[in-house]
XYZ file of C-alpha atoms in Angstrom:
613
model
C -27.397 27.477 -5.306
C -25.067 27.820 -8.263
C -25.246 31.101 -10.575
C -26.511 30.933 -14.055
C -22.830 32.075 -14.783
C -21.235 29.054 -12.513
C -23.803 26.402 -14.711
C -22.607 27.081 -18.208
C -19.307 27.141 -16.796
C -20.012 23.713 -14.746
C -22.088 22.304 -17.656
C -19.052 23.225 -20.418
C -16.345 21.378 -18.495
C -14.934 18.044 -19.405
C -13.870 16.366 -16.148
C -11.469 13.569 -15.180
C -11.946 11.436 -12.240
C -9.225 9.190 -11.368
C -10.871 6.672 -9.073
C -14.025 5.239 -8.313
C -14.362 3.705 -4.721
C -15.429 5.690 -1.420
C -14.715 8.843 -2.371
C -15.150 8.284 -6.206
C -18.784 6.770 -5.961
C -19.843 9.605 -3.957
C -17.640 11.997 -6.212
C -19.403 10.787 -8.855
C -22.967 10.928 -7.918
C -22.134 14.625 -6.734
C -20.930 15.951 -10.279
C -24.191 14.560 -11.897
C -26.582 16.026 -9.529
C -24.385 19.285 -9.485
C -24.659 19.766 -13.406
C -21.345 18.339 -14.765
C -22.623 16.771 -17.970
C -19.238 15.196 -19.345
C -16.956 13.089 -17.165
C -14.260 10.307 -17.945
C -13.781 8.197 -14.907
C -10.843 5.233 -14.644
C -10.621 2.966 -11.604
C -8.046 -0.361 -12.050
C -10.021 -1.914 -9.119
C -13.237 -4.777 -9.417
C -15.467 -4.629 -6.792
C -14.993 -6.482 -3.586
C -17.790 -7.966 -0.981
C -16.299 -5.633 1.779
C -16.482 -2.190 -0.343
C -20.226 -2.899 -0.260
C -20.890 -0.985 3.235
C -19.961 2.502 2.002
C -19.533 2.284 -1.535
C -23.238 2.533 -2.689
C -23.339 2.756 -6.490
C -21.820 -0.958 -6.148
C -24.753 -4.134 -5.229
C -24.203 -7.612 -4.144
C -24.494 -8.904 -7.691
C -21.711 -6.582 -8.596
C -19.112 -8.025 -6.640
C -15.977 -9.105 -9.019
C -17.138 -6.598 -12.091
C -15.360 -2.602 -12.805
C -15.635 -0.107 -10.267
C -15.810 2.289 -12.865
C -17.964 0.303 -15.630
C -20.410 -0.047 -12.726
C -20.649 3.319 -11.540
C -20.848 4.988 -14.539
C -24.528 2.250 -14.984
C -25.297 3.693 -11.757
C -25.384 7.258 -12.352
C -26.822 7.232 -16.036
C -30.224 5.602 -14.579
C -30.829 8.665 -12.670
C -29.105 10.777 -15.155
C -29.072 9.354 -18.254
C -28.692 12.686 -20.198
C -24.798 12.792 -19.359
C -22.069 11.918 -21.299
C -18.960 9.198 -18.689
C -16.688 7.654 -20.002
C -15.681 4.929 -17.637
C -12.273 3.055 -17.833
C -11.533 -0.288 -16.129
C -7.452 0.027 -16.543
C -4.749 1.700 -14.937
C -3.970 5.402 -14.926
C -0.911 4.672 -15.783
C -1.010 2.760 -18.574
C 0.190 5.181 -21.575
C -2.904 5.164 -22.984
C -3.569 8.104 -20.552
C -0.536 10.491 -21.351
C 0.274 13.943 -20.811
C -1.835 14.727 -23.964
C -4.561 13.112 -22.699
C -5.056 15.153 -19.640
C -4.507 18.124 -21.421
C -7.929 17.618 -22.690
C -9.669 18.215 -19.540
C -10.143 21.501 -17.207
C -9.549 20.035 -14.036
C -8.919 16.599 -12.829
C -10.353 14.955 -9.236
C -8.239 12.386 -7.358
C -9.995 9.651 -5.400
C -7.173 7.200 -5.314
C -5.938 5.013 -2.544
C -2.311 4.831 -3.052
C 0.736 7.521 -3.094
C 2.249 6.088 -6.349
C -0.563 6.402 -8.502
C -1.272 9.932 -6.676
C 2.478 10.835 -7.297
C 1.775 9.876 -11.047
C -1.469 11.676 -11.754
C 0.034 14.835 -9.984
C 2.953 14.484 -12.517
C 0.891 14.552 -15.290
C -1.340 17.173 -14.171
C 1.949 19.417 -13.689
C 3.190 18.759 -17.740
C -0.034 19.159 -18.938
C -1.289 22.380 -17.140
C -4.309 21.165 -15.684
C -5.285 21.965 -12.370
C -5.616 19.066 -9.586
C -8.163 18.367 -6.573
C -6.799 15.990 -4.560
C -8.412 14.314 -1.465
C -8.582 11.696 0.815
C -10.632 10.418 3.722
C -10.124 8.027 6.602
C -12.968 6.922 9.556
C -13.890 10.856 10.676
C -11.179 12.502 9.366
C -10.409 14.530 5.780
C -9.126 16.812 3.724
C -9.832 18.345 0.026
C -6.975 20.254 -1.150
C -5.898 22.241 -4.565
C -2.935 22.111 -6.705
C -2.191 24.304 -9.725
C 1.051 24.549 -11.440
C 3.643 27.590 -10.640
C 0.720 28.613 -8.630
C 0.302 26.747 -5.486
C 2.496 23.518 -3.997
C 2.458 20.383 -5.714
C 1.280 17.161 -4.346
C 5.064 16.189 -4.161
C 6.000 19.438 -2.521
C 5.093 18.142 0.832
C 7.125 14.759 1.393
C 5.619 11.419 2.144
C 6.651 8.815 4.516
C 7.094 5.600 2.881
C 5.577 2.260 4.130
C 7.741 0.933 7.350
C 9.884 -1.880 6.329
C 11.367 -4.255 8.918
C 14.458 -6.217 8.492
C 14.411 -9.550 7.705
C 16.385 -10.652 11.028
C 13.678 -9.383 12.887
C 10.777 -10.640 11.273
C 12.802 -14.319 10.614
C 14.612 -14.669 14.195
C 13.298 -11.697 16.574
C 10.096 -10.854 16.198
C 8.732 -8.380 19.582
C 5.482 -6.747 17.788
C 2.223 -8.192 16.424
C 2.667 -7.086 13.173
C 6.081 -8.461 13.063
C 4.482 -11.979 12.919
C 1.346 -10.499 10.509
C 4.096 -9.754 7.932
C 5.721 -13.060 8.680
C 2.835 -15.235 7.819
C 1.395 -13.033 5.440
C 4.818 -12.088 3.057
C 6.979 -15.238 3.963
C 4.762 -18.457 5.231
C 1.400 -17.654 3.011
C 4.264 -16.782 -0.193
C 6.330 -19.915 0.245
C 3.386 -22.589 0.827
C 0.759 -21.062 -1.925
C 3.352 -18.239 -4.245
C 6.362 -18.917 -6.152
C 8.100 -21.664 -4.815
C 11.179 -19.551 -6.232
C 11.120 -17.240 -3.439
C 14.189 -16.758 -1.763
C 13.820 -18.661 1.425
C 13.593 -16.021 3.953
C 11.793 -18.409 6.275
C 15.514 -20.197 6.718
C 17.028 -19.932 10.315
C 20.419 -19.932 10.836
C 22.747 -21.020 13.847
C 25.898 -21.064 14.529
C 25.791 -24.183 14.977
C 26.972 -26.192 11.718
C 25.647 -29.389 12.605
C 22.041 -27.925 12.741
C 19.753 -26.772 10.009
C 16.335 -25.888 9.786
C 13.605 -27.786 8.463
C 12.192 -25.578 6.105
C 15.969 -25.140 4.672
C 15.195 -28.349 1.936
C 13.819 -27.001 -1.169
C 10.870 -29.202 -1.296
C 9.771 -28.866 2.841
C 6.188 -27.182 1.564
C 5.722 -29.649 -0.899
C 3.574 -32.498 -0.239
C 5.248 -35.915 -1.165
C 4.656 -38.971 -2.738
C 2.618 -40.963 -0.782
C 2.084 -38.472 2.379
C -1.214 -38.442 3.586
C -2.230 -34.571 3.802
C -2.945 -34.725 7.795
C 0.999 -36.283 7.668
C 1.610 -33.000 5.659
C 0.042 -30.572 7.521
C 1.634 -31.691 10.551
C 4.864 -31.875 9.301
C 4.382 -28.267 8.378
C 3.472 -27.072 11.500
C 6.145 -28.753 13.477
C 8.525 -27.372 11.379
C 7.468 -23.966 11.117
C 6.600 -23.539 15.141
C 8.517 -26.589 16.319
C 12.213 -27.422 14.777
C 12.578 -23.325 13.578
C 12.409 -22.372 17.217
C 14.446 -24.985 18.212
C 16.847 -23.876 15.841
C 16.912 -20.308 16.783
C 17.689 -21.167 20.541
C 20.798 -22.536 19.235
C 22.248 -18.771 18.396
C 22.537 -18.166 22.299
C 24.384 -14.822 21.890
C 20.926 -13.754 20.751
C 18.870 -14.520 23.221
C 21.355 -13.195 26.023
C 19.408 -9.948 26.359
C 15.813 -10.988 25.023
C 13.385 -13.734 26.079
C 13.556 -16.754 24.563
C 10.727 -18.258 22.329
C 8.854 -21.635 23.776
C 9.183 -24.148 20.148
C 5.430 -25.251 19.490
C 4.517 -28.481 18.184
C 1.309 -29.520 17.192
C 0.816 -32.872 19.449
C 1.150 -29.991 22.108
C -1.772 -28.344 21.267
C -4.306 -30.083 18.876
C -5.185 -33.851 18.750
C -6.171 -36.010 16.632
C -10.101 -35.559 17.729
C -9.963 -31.929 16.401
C -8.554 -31.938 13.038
C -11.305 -32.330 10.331
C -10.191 -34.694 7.434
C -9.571 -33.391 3.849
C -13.483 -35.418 2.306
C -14.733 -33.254 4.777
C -13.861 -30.204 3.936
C -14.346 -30.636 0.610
C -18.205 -31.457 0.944
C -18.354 -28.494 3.044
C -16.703 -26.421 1.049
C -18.430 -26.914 -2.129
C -20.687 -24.235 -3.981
C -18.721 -21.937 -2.054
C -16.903 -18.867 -4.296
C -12.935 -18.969 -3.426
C -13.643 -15.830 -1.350
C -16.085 -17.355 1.288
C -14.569 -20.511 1.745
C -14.131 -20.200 5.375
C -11.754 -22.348 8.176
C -13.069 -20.591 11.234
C -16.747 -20.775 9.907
C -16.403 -24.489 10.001
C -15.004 -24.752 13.227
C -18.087 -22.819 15.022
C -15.654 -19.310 15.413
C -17.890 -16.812 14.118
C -17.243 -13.891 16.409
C -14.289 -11.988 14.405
C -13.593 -9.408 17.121
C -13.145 -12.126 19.729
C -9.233 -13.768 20.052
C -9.014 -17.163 19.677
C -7.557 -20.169 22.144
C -3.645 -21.464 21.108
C -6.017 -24.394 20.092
C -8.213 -23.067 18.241
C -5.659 -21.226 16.005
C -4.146 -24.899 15.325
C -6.977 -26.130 14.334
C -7.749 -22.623 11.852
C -4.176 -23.112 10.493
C -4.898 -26.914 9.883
C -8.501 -26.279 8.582
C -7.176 -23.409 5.907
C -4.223 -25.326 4.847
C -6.734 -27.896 3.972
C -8.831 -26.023 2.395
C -6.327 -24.363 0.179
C -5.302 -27.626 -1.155
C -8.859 -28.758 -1.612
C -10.163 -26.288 -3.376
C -7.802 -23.924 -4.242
C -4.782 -26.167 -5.729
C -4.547 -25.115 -9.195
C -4.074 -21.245 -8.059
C -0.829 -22.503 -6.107
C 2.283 -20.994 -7.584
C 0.785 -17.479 -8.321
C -1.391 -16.917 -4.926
C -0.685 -13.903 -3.175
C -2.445 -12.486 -0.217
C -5.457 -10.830 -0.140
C -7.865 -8.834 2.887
C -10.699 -9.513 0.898
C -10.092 -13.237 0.246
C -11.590 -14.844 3.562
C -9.601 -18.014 3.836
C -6.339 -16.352 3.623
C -7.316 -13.493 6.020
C -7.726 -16.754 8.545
C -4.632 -18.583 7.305
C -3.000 -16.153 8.197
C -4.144 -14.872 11.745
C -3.638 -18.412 13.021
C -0.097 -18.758 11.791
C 0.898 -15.234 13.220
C -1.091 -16.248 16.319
C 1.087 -18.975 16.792
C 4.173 -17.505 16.154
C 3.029 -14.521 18.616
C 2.303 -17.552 20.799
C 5.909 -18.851 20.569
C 7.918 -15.554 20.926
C 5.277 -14.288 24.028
C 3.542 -11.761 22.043
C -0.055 -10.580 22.252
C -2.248 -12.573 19.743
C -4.782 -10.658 17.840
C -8.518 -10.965 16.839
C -9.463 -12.228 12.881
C -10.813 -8.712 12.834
C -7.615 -6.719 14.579
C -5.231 -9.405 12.175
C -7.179 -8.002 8.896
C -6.913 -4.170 9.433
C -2.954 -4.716 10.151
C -2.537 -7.217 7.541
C -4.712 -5.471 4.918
C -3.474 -1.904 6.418
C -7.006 -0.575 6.704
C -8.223 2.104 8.850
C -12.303 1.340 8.627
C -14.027 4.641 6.455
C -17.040 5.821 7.266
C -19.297 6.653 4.283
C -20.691 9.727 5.381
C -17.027 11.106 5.365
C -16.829 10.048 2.188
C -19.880 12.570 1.424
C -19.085 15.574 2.787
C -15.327 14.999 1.499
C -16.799 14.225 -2.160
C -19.190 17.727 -2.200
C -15.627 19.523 -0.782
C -14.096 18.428 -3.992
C -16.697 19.789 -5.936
C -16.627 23.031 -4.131
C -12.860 23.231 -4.972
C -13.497 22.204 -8.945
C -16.364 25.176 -9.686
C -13.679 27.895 -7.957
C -11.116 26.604 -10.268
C -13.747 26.643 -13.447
C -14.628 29.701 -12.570
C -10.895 30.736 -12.342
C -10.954 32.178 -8.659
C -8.233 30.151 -7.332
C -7.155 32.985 -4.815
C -10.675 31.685 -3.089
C -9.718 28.221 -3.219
C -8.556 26.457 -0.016
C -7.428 23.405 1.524
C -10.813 22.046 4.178
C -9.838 19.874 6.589
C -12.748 17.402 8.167
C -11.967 16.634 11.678
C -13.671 14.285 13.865
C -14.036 16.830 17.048
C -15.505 20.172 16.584
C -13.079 23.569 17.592
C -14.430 26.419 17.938
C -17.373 25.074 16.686
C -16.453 24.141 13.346
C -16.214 20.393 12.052
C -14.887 21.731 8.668
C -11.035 23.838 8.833
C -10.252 25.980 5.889
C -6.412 27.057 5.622
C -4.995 28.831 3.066
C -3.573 27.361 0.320
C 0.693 27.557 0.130
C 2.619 28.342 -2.691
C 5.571 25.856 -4.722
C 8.477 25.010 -2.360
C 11.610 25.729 -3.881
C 13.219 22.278 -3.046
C 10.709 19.793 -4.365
C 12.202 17.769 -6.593
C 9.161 17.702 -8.843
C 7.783 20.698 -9.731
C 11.087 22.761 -8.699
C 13.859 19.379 -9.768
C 15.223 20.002 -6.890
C 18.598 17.339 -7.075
C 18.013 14.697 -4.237
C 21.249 12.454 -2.760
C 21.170 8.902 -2.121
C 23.814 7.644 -0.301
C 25.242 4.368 -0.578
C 27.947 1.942 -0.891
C 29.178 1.998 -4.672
C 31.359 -0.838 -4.157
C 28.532 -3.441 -3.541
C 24.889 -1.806 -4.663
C 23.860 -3.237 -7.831
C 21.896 -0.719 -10.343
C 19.067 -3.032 -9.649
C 18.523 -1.966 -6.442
C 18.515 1.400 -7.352
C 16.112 0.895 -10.381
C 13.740 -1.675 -7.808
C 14.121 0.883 -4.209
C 14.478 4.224 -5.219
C 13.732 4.930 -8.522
C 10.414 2.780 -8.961
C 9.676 2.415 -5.242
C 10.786 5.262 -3.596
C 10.568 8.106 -6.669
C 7.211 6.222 -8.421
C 8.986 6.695 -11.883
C 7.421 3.906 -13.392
C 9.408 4.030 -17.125
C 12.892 5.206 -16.182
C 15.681 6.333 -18.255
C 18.539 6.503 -16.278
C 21.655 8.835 -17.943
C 24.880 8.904 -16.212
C 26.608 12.437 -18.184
C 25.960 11.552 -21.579
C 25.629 7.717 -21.561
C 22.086 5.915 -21.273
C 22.716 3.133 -18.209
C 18.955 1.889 -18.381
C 15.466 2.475 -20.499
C 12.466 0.398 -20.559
C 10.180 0.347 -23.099
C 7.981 -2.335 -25.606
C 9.551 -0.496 -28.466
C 13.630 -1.314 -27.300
C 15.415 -3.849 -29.293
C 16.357 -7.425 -27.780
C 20.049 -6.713 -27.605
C 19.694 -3.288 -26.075
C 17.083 -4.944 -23.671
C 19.653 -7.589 -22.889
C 22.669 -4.830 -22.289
C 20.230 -2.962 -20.025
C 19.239 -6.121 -17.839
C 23.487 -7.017 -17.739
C 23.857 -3.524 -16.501
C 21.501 -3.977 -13.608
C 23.361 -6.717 -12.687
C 26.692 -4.399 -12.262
C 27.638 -2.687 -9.020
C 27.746 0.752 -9.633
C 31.375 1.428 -9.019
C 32.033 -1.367 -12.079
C 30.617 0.614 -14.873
C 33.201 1.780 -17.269
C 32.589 5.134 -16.113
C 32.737 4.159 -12.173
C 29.495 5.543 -10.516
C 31.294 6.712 -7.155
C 31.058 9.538 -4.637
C 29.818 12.540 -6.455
C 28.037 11.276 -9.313
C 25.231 12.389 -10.366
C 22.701 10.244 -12.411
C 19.442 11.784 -14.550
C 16.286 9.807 -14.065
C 13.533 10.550 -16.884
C 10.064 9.554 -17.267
C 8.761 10.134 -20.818
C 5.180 9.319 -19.930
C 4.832 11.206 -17.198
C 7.627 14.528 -18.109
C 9.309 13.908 -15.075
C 12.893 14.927 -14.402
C 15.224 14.200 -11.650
C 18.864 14.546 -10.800
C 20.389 12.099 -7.899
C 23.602 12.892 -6.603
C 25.108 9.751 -5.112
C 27.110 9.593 -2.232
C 29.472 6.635 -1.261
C 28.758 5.624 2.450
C 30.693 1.923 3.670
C 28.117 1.085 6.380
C 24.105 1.366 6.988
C 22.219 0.520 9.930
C 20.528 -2.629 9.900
C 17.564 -1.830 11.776
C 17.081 1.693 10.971
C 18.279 1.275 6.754
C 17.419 -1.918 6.395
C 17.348 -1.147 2.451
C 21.178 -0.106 2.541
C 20.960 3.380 1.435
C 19.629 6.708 2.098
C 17.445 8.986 -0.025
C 17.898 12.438 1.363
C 16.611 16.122 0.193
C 13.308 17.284 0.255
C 12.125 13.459 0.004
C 12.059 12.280 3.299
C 11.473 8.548 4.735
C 11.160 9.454 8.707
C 9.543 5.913 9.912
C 6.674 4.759 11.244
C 4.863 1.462 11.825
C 3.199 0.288 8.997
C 0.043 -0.762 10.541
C -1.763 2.323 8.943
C 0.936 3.041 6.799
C 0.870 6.435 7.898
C 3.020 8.667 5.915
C 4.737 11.880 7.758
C 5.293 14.745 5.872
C 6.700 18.215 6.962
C 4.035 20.994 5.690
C 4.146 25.135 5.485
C 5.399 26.705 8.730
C 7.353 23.707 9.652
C 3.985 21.974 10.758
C 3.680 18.529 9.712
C 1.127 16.577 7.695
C 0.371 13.456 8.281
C -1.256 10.513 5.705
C -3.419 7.973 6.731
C -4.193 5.655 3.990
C -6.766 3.123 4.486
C -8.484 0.412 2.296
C -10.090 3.209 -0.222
C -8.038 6.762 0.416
C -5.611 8.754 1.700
C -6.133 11.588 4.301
C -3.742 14.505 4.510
C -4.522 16.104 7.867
C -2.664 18.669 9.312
C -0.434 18.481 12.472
C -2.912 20.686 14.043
C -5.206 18.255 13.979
C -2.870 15.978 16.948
C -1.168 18.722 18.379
C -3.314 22.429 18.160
C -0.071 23.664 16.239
C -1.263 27.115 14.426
C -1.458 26.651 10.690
C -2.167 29.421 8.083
C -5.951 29.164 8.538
C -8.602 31.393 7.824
C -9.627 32.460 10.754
C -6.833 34.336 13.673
C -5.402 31.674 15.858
C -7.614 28.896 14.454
C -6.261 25.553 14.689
C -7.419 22.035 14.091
C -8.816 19.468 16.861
C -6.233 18.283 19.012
C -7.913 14.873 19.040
C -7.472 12.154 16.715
C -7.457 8.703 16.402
C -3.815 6.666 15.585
C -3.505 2.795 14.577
C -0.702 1.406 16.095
C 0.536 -1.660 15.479
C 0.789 -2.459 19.319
């Protein structure tokens, strides 16, 4: 029970939630019950059919509205004495600035992603407002504190980034199930339904000059003149799992020390009895939303944790290609995959199926396809509770200004010494984080042949989250955005990224050091480059290095689990599923001591990992 002192205090505050899906519905419904009387709330996110299960301010007629618009109706019929403001936009739009955030007395993080985390805890840091930040994923949690000069920043401890996988591998050599996930999902499902502009990374090479690859002619996807769609869809399929593979086997250096891939064509495995004509489907299909539409439904496969026959994932890759063009045809040129858009989910199990198929790889189930394709790690809404009344916790000690008795609480999934909940102390700034302390970080690379695009595209935006760089090289500006730049210095800025960074007039070479800047988020960062001729395919497949306190040690992407070195050399890791991010310490794998609150406490030593095989 809260002291009379801890209400006014909790009733006074003006708090900002940044988020509003597993954790932010329940973080929401907490703060009202607790007291909290004036909250601002922005989630980007609409409400999808599978958030339904654990996210329980939202209702089937919801589906497709604002997370936050939605909550905040929720709430104010059981409380309708508060005061939320509820935002359907982006944090980091500049409507929500540094001054902005200065406004409130502590902010609560329920996001789902490390860039927008990365941004909020950037903001937070210029405008002197103290931070909760949390996460949550199946059993597993973790509510911890951040206050600036006073304890680490989010950014202190370093996150992995996504895995990436070269392009030889995932065109030519796939060995992994999510090798061929990525493949249908980033390359096939891109080039038949996205920009037809895309390079064509689902080209195969040979040595061999007097072969090409089907899919090599511009307009392979496109369905011609006078083709019947069944013609099409065959023709797709032969060339895709057929003539491709047949291609490959040509390069027989490669397949000296690997086994090599059985082409598949579709008279092989389907005939003409099982594929279901294009009136058909579009009778069946009809009154159906885009999201529902469903191949597998059609074809009597119901059971999504159950892996389907070679022929049955012809006749789901048939059925959905179908269906895309029957009902989904004037979306083509701008479609890009999504987990909670059914027909795609089931386009694109089949086609990795059948590439796994080809190449001897496992196949996978529509539900197993999903998680990897959709990277989610299934949460568990009562998590999702006891993570949200943490957060709260953490909030009134930082009202109430006792941070010394705030902590970082750990939710594991198998009690130790009794406890389900693991306080540890809370560590102070690191010294060579290149956020809150600028640290300078080093990128290595080859200056002869790097453009400053990829620098602006890899590092800066993707690896660094700066999302409105200024990039100064000594005294000269290289590269600004901005709506309020004039159309000649916008067009010298886009020639520049077009320059390799050893062509500049002042050469960027070995030992240069560029400034990045981000006005709307105060953010300062010095990158020392460092000329390296060659990178290793497999392991840098981006051809360069980021190196200092940011760290990119690899893992599959399945997850995306992010690995981060924590206090006393014990790692964190990040699990981030389809609503949050969990930062749970090493302990929690390994029994590792961490600074905890109790003598040789240390967290569970089991725990659940999502591989991708």
């Amino acid at each position: 029970m809260a002291s009379a002192e801890e209400l006014a205090v909790i009733e006074k505050a003006k708090v900002l939630m940044v988020g509003a899906g597993g954790i932010g519905c329940e973080l929401l419904k907490t703060l009202a019950l607790t007291g909290f009387k004036d909250i601002h709330l922005i989630d980007l996110d609409t409400i999808e059919v599978s958030n339904l299960n654990r996210q329980f301010l939202f209702r089937k007629q919801h589906v497709g509205q604002s997370k936050a618009k939605v909550a905040r109706e929720a709430v104010l019929k059981f409380k309708p004495d508060l005061k939320i403001e509820a935002y359907h936009a982006n944090v980091k739009n500049s409507d929500f600035n540094v001054d902005y955030f200065r406004q409130f007395n502590v902010v609560l993080n329920g996001l789902d992603n490390v860039d927008a985390r990365r941004h909020v805890n950037r903001l937070c840091l210029a405008a002197g407002v103290p931070l909760v930040e949390s996460g949550s994923t199946g059993y597993l949690g973790q509510v911890t504190v951040h206050v600036k000069d006073r304890t680490e920043c989010y950014e202190c401890q370093t996150k992995e980034l996504p895995k990436t996988y070269p392009v030889c591998t995932i065109t030519s050599t796939p060995s992994k199930p999510v090798h061929c996930i990525v493949w249908a999902k980033d390359l096939l499902f891109g080039k038949l339904f996205g920009d037809k502009n895309q390079s064509s990374d689902l080209v195969v090479h040979t040595t061999d000059q007097n072969t090409s690859a089907a899919t090599e002619d511009a307009e392979f996807f496109n369905l011609k003149d006078g083709e019947t769609f069944e013609s099409y869809a065959c023709r797709v399929f032969d060339g895709v799992f057929g003539h491709n593979i047949e291609v490959a086997l040509k390069n027989e250096d490669t397949w000296r020390a690997r086994k090599r891939p059985r082409p598949l064509h579709i008279n092989e495995v389907c005939s003409d009895s099982k594929r279901m004509r294009i009136d058909t489907l579009t009778s069946t299909a009809n009154g159906s939303s885009e999201h529902t539409v469903s191949a597998a439904r059609m074809l009597g496969l119901n059971n999504h944790q159950e892996v389907w026959s070679l022929k049955e994932n012809a006749s789901v890759f048939l059925q959905a290609l179908e269906l895309f063009h029957a009902t989904r045809k004037k979306e083509f040129g701008s479609l890009v995959f999504d987990k909670d858009d059914q027909l795609a989910v089931e386009f694109v199990t089949a086609a990795a199926n059948l590439r796994a198929s080809c190449f001897d790889i496992p196949m996978q189930s529509l539900f197993e396809a999903k998680g990897i394709a959709g990277n989610i790690v299934h949460a568990i809404a009562t998590t999702n509770a006891i993570i949200s009344g943490l957060i709260v916790l953490e909030a009134i000690k930082l009202l109430m200004d006792s941070l010394d008795d705030c902590r970082t609480t750990y939710c594991l999934e198998y009690p130790r010494r009794r406890m389900l909940l693991m306080p540890a102390e809370l560590s102070g700034p690191k010294s060579s984080c290149y956020v809150c302390s600028q640290t300078p970080l080093c990128l290595e690379v080859n200056t002869s042949n790097t453009k400053l695009k990829d620098i602006v595209e890899k590092i800066v935006k993707g690896k660094l989250s700066v999302n409105s760089p200024i990039i100064m090289q000594g005294s000269y500006l290289i590269y600004e955005t901005g709506e309020d730049l004039e159309e000649d210095m916008v067009a010298r800025y886009n020639q520049n990224l077009e320059k390799c960074l050893d062509s500049f007039p002042t050469p960027i070479v070995d030992g240069s050091i560029l400034l990045l800047e981000d006005l709307q988020q105060e953010f300062t960062c010095s990158l020392q480059i460092k000329h390296r001729e060659t990178f290793d395919e497999e392991k840098e497949p981006d051809n360069m290095v980021l190196s200092g306190k940011f760290s990119t040690a690899a893992r599959d992407q399945t997850s995306l689990g992010l690995v981060q070195p924590a206090v006393d050399n014990n790692p964190i890791q990040a699990i981030e599923d389809d609503d949050e991010v969990i930062l749970v310490g090493d302990a929690a794998k390994s029994g590792i001591k961490r600074k905890s609150l109790e003598e040789d406490a240390v967290v569970s030593g089991k725990r659940q990992r999502t591989e991708a095989s």
